[in-house]
Amino acid sequence: MCGCDWPPDAPPRPRLPAQPDHAGLPVAANALPASALADLRAAIGADHVLTGDALAGRDADGWQVDRRGRYLGRAAAVLRPASTAEVAAVLRIAHAHRLPVVPQGGNTGLVGGSTPDGSGRELVLSLRRIDRIRAVDAANLTLTLEAGCILQTAQDIAAEQGLLLPLSLAAEGSCTIGGNLASNAGGVQVLRHGNARALCLGLEVVTPAGEVWDGLRGLRKDNTGYDLRDLYIGSEGTLGVITAAVLRLHPQPRSTATALARCASAEAAIALLQAALAGSGGALAAFEVMNAASIALVGKHLPQAVPADLPGDLDASQAWTVLLESADASDPDRAQATLEVVLAAAIDDGIVDTAWVAQSLSQSAAFWRLRESIPLAQARDGLNIKHDIALPTSRIPAFISQADAAVQALVPGARHIDFGHWGDGNLHYNVMAPEGVAPADFLARWEGPINTRIFDLLGSHGGTISAEHGIGRLKRDELARRHDPVALALMRRLKQALDPLGIMNPGRVLPM
Amino acid sequence: MCGCDWPPDAPPRPRLPAQPDHAGLPVAANALPASALADLRAAIGADHVLTGDALAGRDADGWQVDRRGRYLGRAAAVLRPASTAEVAAVLRIAHAHRLPVVPQGGNTGLVGGSTPDGSGRELVLSLRRIDRIRAVDAANLTLTLEAGCILQTAQDIAAEQGLLLPLSLAAEGSCTIGGNLASNAGGVQVLRHGNARALCLGLEVVTPAGEVWDGLRGLRKDNTGYDLRDLYIGSEGTLGVITAAVLRLHPQPRSTATALARCASAEAAIALLQAALAGSGGALAAFEVMNAASIALVGKHLPQAVPADLPGDLDASQAWTVLLESADASDPDRAQATLEVVLAAAIDDGIVDTAWVAQSLSQSAAFWRLRESIPLAQARDGLNIKHDIALPTSRIPAFISQADAAVQALVPGARHIDFGHWGDGNLHYNVMAPEGVAPADFLARWEGPINTRIFDLLGSHGGTISAEHGIGRLKRDELARRHDPVALALMRRLKQALDPLGIMNPGRVLPM
């Protein structure tokens, strides 16, 4: 996930439906066998096995509803083990009783992967108490920590060493490292440093049967058999439970610079991406694109978030605004010089019409504020149809042109709010109701048909229906319909091999 | 694999034992059922199913012996399909008849992973005819090609686009992309760009039952289920056959610079690595270390490979020489300036005693020649005990100190030839007989005990017994003895799930 769907000013907890005695949905009594309950209490302490009233009284922790309030469930119990050994004990009990287990970190995911369903049968396994820093090895540029660590805490620990943990996303104050790895989180630094997958050197994992794999290696080269690490990363808790990880750190950049550039077309924006990559090498740290409608929407709802000196032709229908960021490890002036050279050449080559390089930290912050205000401006305008998709960067212009035409053919006047991490090929291609049409009516009538067209087009351009948010419950059936059938069969075999009883996060990623 | 064990002046084909009528070991007749043979001939054409005399007459292609002549086998047949569909047909036949299949590219691996055993039962599946370039997408920085492509060909195609395929190793003129991916090859550009795994965005794979998984996606973000790609990469042909891949390219650097630096201790060399990473960020492209004995050995056997202006104290027992390379994408002078700044500061800080920054391409080439001459100098001096190992970089000095002491306790006077890609944590920690002791006698008596001590020490420092060469047959039993038992059990479950009949490269990586 990234900041694109995360409402920046939303309250930390969504409002729940009024229910007198519990936080989630109603549940039949006795969902958990008494012997299993007794075993769990013995294993991790009765205080950390929350059921019934105890669970209802802890609503504020939000175990049964995701942070956006889209998935409301009801757990048989919430389990809060304090160590890897306790996780293993919990899983041995769940395994023996064949109880479904939903691993959970900050529960900030966007696809229903870490929230219990409404059956009242699932055990929520919260990793939040398992949050120790196990080792800081600055000379190896690694940090070993437990799954329940908050991402921002991990960033702070790296910064104390003068180092950078380049995983950054809007939920970083509440999401956990375990959840980041289980969902292979993306964010705003992927262009330079890769997804969560690229930042992980080793894992500790508890299998569904309660075995502990100690793969906490801090090695950059290790060719000793199958790549278990990458199999668990991104598997969304359906194969086992990540309890600790070795993360790779990077030197802190000594300078960064930010610029906005205006391109007349999506093709020109992609040409600028190529030029910026070639001209700055590994120094290009961000390449975010916003269409004119996105900026106009910010201007409508959050006018203070549009930098004052941007020219007034922002809503010209063909204009695209690019936010570029460059970082340099060795030279305090170099990042800005790099951007200036790249942009001057791009203007000479007719790729860029106008550009502004931030001359101060506050200007740089203002440029980012424009980009980061789009989701909130959208939220203020009402519901819309969101797509977290990715394409080969070379295909983005053709895709947008064809997708726009397809949407207009279905719903003339529908508004296109296009923005995202184009440097990674990641688009947030969102569609809003035409002016004057009620958003809820628009979604009810058109979400299905529009998604079908968009997903069909993605298939023809080699794109993906989930770039960074994952599958969870939200896209499970779409994946089953659209993914390569051999890949799906292989995934089912892997699930069967590693979780033969099917107790790990059932119904997420793959159908039960 | 890298250049470290690859004899640069060895003949391309090793000399085989004199055998009148075939290239490999003797074999019992009728190893291949007649019906299977007929099916195979029908599927890919009789000309491409080589058995008996036909195979013997094709000795020069080296299907039955690895390039270093360490593994000499005998195949039931060599199969040379021309397309993915033909690979699938071959595997369906092998599956139906339960015949073992050994996928093979350039057969340049160092661990016996792609050479048939001596049973005469294994089918060699050569991918060499499947070598088309399927797509070049410069705007997406990707290259889609088939498994049999020679690495150097792929490098050349990238260069024609003004781009870089940063996978480079000594066998690049004869190894194939499929083999590089199946073994997760390393090489000399890992520090900046990662192993083969980091350069692959998508795969096409044929399963043991002959299904084709089309995962040829050119996406930098794709969270749609389990990471099948990374599971096949590095699995050494034991789970399926890679038939094509999407590789990620990088911009060509506009300048590179090379330097040699002398450090008084291994600790100082690691401090220099930290300083160079922090001071050059992503620009540090190589960090290779050579101990004094390595350079002295080059001086003894290849004196012209030692740069003339290096001072004469090279064999001081505590001196370590570091080769650093920096690359810059945007500025023709910048790479050299970066190294100069880093080295000047390191001299001021007492980390580096002396340093030379190459002032010309020929000086740069001379520095690399020194580093690359070590394996040949070793070969000229006689057999030695080799280790392709990796550690957290922070542990390298302590490991070397303890390993040296352990070896000297066993064999006083044993010579230590230590060099390698320390920037990746990858050491080639090699041990030679004491002066005056016959190398063959030394190996016969001491290889086992020395390996045991080295591998024990690696375990205590969080190191690995195979950094970049893989497991194959060479290290299979050591892996089974030393690897985490839960990891081994998980690997066996994956093997069983994806190759239930056990026909894919049996006995490699895991015991049969």
mmCIF file of C-alpha atoms in Angstrom, chain A residues 52-244:
data_model
loop_
_atom_site.group_PDB
_atom_site.id
_atom_site.type_symbol
_atom_site.label_atom_id
_atom_site.label_comp_id
_atom_site.label_asym_id
_atom_site.label_seq_id
_atom_site.Cartn_x
_atom_site.Cartn_y
_atom_site.Cartn_z
ATOM 1 C CA GLY A 52 -16.672 -12.196 24.524
ATOM 2 C CA ASP A 53 -16.856 -9.255 26.910
ATOM 3 C CA ALA A 54 -13.101 -8.875 27.144
ATOM 4 C CA LEU A 55 -12.936 -8.468 23.411
ATOM 5 C CA ALA A 56 -15.913 -6.108 23.323
ATOM 6 C CA GLY A 57 -14.267 -3.885 25.906
ATOM 7 C CA ARG A 58 -11.159 -3.536 23.732
ATOM 8 C CA ASP A 59 -12.906 -2.112 20.705
ATOM 9 C CA ALA A 60 -10.403 0.730 20.519
ATOM 10 C CA ASP A 61 -7.693 -1.645 19.368
ATOM 11 C CA GLY A 62 -9.577 -2.391 16.191
ATOM 12 C CA TRP A 63 -8.845 -6.073 15.759
ATOM 13 C CA GLN A 64 -12.163 -6.771 14.086
ATOM 14 C CA VAL A 65 -12.383 -3.896 11.661
ATOM 15 C CA ASP A 66 -9.823 -2.625 9.216
ATOM 16 C CA ARG A 67 -8.590 0.934 9.550
ATOM 17 C CA ARG A 68 -10.771 2.241 6.755
ATOM 18 C CA GLY A 69 -13.867 0.586 8.162
ATOM 19 C CA ARG A 70 -14.554 -1.417 5.019
ATOM 20 C CA TYR A 71 -14.280 -4.877 6.574
ATOM 21 C CA LEU A 72 -16.189 -5.533 9.738
ATOM 22 C CA GLY A 73 -15.771 -8.998 11.228
ATOM 23 C CA ARG A 74 -16.196 -11.043 14.346
ATOM 24 C CA ALA A 75 -13.414 -13.154 15.829
ATOM 25 C CA ALA A 76 -13.733 -16.295 17.909
ATOM 26 C CA ALA A 77 -10.873 -14.829 19.931
ATOM 27 C CA VAL A 78 -8.049 -12.356 19.658
ATOM 28 C CA LEU A 79 -4.707 -13.876 20.672
ATOM 29 C CA ARG A 80 -1.796 -11.712 21.717
ATOM 30 C CA PRO A 81 1.321 -13.869 22.086
ATOM 31 C CA ALA A 82 4.486 -12.217 23.379
ATOM 32 C CA SER A 83 7.162 -14.218 21.583
ATOM 33 C CA THR A 84 7.912 -16.434 18.628
ATOM 34 C CA ALA A 85 7.663 -19.450 20.917
ATOM 35 C CA GLU A 86 4.167 -18.374 21.947
ATOM 36 C CA VAL A 87 3.171 -17.919 18.288
ATOM 37 C CA ALA A 88 4.389 -21.453 17.671
ATOM 38 C CA ALA A 89 2.363 -22.719 20.627
ATOM 39 C CA VAL A 90 -0.759 -20.932 19.362
ATOM 40 C CA LEU A 91 -0.363 -22.445 15.919
ATOM 41 C CA ARG A 92 0.174 -25.936 17.285
ATOM 42 C CA ILE A 93 -3.134 -25.605 19.146
ATOM 43 C CA ALA A 94 -4.943 -24.137 16.135
ATOM 44 C CA HIS A 95 -3.497 -26.908 14.000
ATOM 45 C CA ALA A 96 -4.600 -29.628 16.396
ATOM 46 C CA HIS A 97 -8.134 -28.198 16.526
ATOM 47 C CA ARG A 98 -8.195 -27.153 12.854
ATOM 48 C CA LEU A 99 -9.074 -23.583 13.742
ATOM 49 C CA PRO A 100 -8.652 -20.836 11.141
ATOM 50 C CA VAL A 101 -6.047 -18.190 12.019
ATOM 51 C CA VAL A 102 -5.885 -14.590 10.743
ATOM 52 C CA PRO A 103 -2.443 -13.043 11.383
ATOM 53 C CA GLN A 104 -2.678 -9.333 12.047
ATOM 54 C CA GLY A 105 -0.235 -6.455 12.423
ATOM 55 C CA GLY A 106 -1.559 -2.903 12.284
ATOM 56 C CA ASN A 107 -4.617 -4.031 10.281
ATOM 57 C CA THR A 108 -3.995 -1.144 7.870
ATOM 58 C CA GLY A 109 -4.195 -3.248 4.691
ATOM 59 C CA LEU A 110 -6.637 -2.238 1.992
ATOM 60 C CA VAL A 111 -7.876 -5.609 0.725
ATOM 61 C CA GLY A 112 -9.372 -7.337 3.767
ATOM 62 C CA GLY A 113 -6.367 -9.556 4.338
ATOM 63 C CA SER A 114 -5.973 -9.130 8.085
ATOM 64 C CA THR A 115 -9.532 -8.615 9.366
ATOM 65 C CA PRO A 116 -11.575 -11.618 10.515
ATOM 66 C CA ASP A 117 -14.623 -12.534 8.529
ATOM 67 C CA GLY A 118 -18.107 -12.489 10.031
ATOM 68 C CA SER A 119 -18.262 -16.169 10.884
ATOM 69 C CA GLY A 120 -17.072 -15.795 14.451
ATOM 70 C CA ARG A 121 -14.861 -18.824 13.871
ATOM 71 C CA GLU A 122 -11.539 -17.165 13.063
ATOM 72 C CA LEU A 123 -8.771 -16.584 15.561
ATOM 73 C CA VAL A 124 -7.095 -13.210 15.172
ATOM 74 C CA LEU A 125 -3.380 -13.674 15.861
ATOM 75 C CA SER A 126 -2.103 -10.208 16.722
ATOM 76 C CA LEU A 127 1.662 -9.801 16.384
ATOM 77 C CA ARG A 128 1.690 -6.382 18.053
ATOM 78 C CA ARG A 129 3.285 -7.517 21.326
ATOM 79 C CA ILE A 130 6.177 -9.134 19.464
ATOM 80 C CA ASP A 131 8.050 -5.965 18.715
ATOM 81 C CA ARG A 132 11.613 -6.168 20.010
ATOM 82 C CA ILE A 133 14.620 -4.892 18.131
ATOM 83 C CA ARG A 134 16.860 -7.930 18.033
ATOM 84 C CA ALA A 135 19.998 -6.435 16.496
ATOM 85 C CA VAL A 136 21.343 -3.329 14.821
ATOM 86 C CA ASP A 137 24.411 -4.034 12.660
ATOM 87 C CA ALA A 138 25.414 -0.709 11.181
ATOM 88 C CA ALA A 139 28.574 -2.175 9.602
ATOM 89 C CA ASN A 140 26.453 -4.729 7.738
ATOM 90 C CA LEU A 141 23.724 -2.147 7.050
ATOM 91 C CA THR A 142 21.101 -4.402 8.619
ATOM 92 C CA LEU A 143 18.413 -4.201 11.273
ATOM 93 C CA THR A 144 16.874 -7.323 12.807
ATOM 94 C CA LEU A 145 13.499 -6.817 14.409
ATOM 95 C CA GLU A 146 10.265 -8.525 15.249
ATOM 96 C CA ALA A 147 7.102 -8.514 13.198
ATOM 97 C CA GLY A 148 5.056 -6.293 15.504
ATOM 98 C CA CYS A 149 7.442 -3.325 15.247
ATOM 99 C CA ILE A 150 5.762 -0.227 13.872
ATOM 100 C CA LEU A 151 7.364 0.822 10.584
ATOM 101 C CA GLN A 152 8.042 4.354 11.853
ATOM 102 C CA THR A 153 9.888 2.944 14.866
ATOM 103 C CA ALA A 154 12.112 0.955 12.531
ATOM 104 C CA GLN A 155 12.738 4.060 10.408
ATOM 105 C CA ASP A 156 13.705 5.988 13.555
ATOM 106 C CA ILE A 157 16.140 3.310 14.692
ATOM 107 C CA ALA A 158 17.831 3.348 11.297
ATOM 108 C CA ALA A 159 18.018 7.145 11.397
ATOM 109 C CA GLU A 160 19.690 7.018 14.827
ATOM 110 C CA GLN A 161 22.493 5.106 13.118
ATOM 111 C CA GLY A 162 22.708 7.704 10.366
ATOM 112 C CA LEU A 163 21.094 5.193 8.017
ATOM 113 C CA LEU A 164 17.914 4.999 5.977
ATOM 114 C CA LEU A 165 15.189 2.350 5.962
ATOM 115 C CA PRO A 166 13.697 3.292 2.591
ATOM 116 C CA LEU A 167 10.199 1.912 3.151
ATOM 117 C CA SER A 168 7.783 4.779 3.497
ATOM 118 C CA LEU A 169 4.021 4.860 3.218
ATOM 119 C CA ALA A 170 1.107 6.808 4.607
ATOM 120 C CA ALA A 171 0.233 4.259 7.312
ATOM 121 C CA GLU A 172 3.803 4.097 8.617
ATOM 122 C CA GLY A 173 2.779 5.332 12.050
ATOM 123 C CA SER A 174 0.521 2.329 12.627
ATOM 124 C CA CYS A 175 1.448 -0.452 10.187
ATOM 125 C CA THR A 176 3.920 -3.154 11.251
ATOM 126 C CA ILE A 177 7.002 -4.651 9.652
ATOM 127 C CA GLY A 178 5.362 -8.081 9.614
ATOM 128 C CA GLY A 179 2.375 -6.722 7.723
ATOM 129 C CA ASN A 180 4.628 -4.778 5.358
ATOM 130 C CA LEU A 181 6.451 -7.982 4.459
ATOM 131 C CA ALA A 182 3.362 -10.205 4.345
ATOM 132 C CA SER A 183 1.848 -7.782 1.830
ATOM 133 C CA ASN A 184 5.112 -6.788 0.073
ATOM 134 C CA ALA A 185 4.342 -3.139 0.692
ATOM 135 C CA GLY A 186 5.257 -0.499 -1.871
ATOM 136 C CA GLY A 187 5.148 3.194 -1.066
ATOM 137 C CA VAL A 188 6.950 6.264 -2.268
ATOM 138 C CA GLN A 189 10.563 5.030 -2.440
ATOM 139 C CA VAL A 190 10.128 1.987 -4.659
ATOM 140 C CA LEU A 191 11.680 3.607 -7.725
ATOM 141 C CA ARG A 192 15.091 3.788 -6.101
ATOM 142 C CA HIS A 193 15.029 1.054 -3.472
ATOM 143 C CA GLY A 194 12.361 -1.462 -4.479
ATOM 144 C CA ASN A 195 9.358 -2.907 -2.657
ATOM 145 C CA ALA A 196 9.477 -4.363 0.862
ATOM 146 C CA ARG A 197 10.731 -7.572 -0.769
ATOM 147 C CA ALA A 198 13.921 -5.855 -1.904
ATOM 148 C CA LEU A 199 14.594 -4.561 1.608
ATOM 149 C CA CYS A 200 14.458 -7.939 3.349
ATOM 150 C CA LEU A 201 17.470 -10.232 3.671
ATOM 151 C CA GLY A 202 16.115 -12.796 6.110
ATOM 152 C CA LEU A 203 12.998 -14.013 7.899
ATOM 153 C CA GLU A 204 11.843 -15.980 10.884
ATOM 154 C CA VAL A 205 8.570 -17.771 10.139
ATOM 155 C CA VAL A 206 6.264 -20.032 12.124
ATOM 156 C CA THR A 207 4.585 -22.699 10.004
ATOM 157 C CA PRO A 208 0.915 -23.637 10.404
ATOM 158 C CA ALA A 209 2.005 -26.705 12.368
ATOM 159 C CA GLY A 210 3.992 -24.544 14.779
ATOM 160 C CA GLU A 211 7.529 -25.215 13.543
ATOM 161 C CA VAL A 212 9.924 -22.248 13.579
ATOM 162 C CA TRP A 213 12.096 -21.587 10.517
ATOM 163 C CA ASP A 214 15.113 -19.530 11.516
ATOM 164 C CA GLY A 215 16.067 -17.777 8.314
ATOM 165 C CA LEU A 216 17.310 -14.577 9.958
ATOM 166 C CA ARG A 217 20.381 -14.194 7.815
ATOM 167 C CA GLY A 218 21.957 -10.864 6.999
ATOM 168 C CA LEU A 219 23.521 -11.987 3.721
ATOM 169 C CA ARG A 220 23.527 -10.311 0.316
ATOM 170 C CA LYS A 221 24.478 -13.566 -1.398
ATOM 171 C CA ASP A 222 23.131 -16.917 -0.294
ATOM 172 C CA ASN A 223 22.445 -19.647 -2.823
ATOM 173 C CA THR A 224 21.520 -22.489 -0.509
ATOM 174 C CA GLY A 225 18.349 -23.955 -1.944
ATOM 175 C CA TYR A 226 14.859 -22.663 -2.604
ATOM 176 C CA ASP A 227 14.018 -19.039 -1.922
ATOM 177 C CA LEU A 228 11.683 -19.516 1.036
ATOM 178 C CA ARG A 229 12.042 -15.871 2.028
ATOM 179 C CA ASP A 230 10.415 -14.504 -1.112
ATOM 180 C CA LEU A 231 7.727 -17.156 -0.967
ATOM 181 C CA TYR A 232 6.521 -15.926 2.426
ATOM 182 C CA ILE A 233 6.925 -12.252 1.489
ATOM 183 C CA GLY A 234 3.716 -11.185 -0.210
ATOM 184 C CA SER A 235 1.805 -14.367 0.720
ATOM 185 C CA GLU A 236 -0.529 -12.329 2.954
ATOM 186 C CA GLY A 237 -0.411 -14.662 5.935
ATOM 187 C CA THR A 238 -1.769 -17.637 4.011
ATOM 188 C CA LEU A 239 1.320 -19.863 4.286
ATOM 189 C CA GLY A 240 2.699 -19.091 7.743
ATOM 190 C CA VAL A 241 3.372 -16.281 10.191
ATOM 191 C CA ILE A 242 6.356 -13.959 9.822
ATOM 192 C CA THR A 243 7.654 -13.277 13.332
ATOM 193 C CA ALA A 244 10.937 -11.441 12.640
#
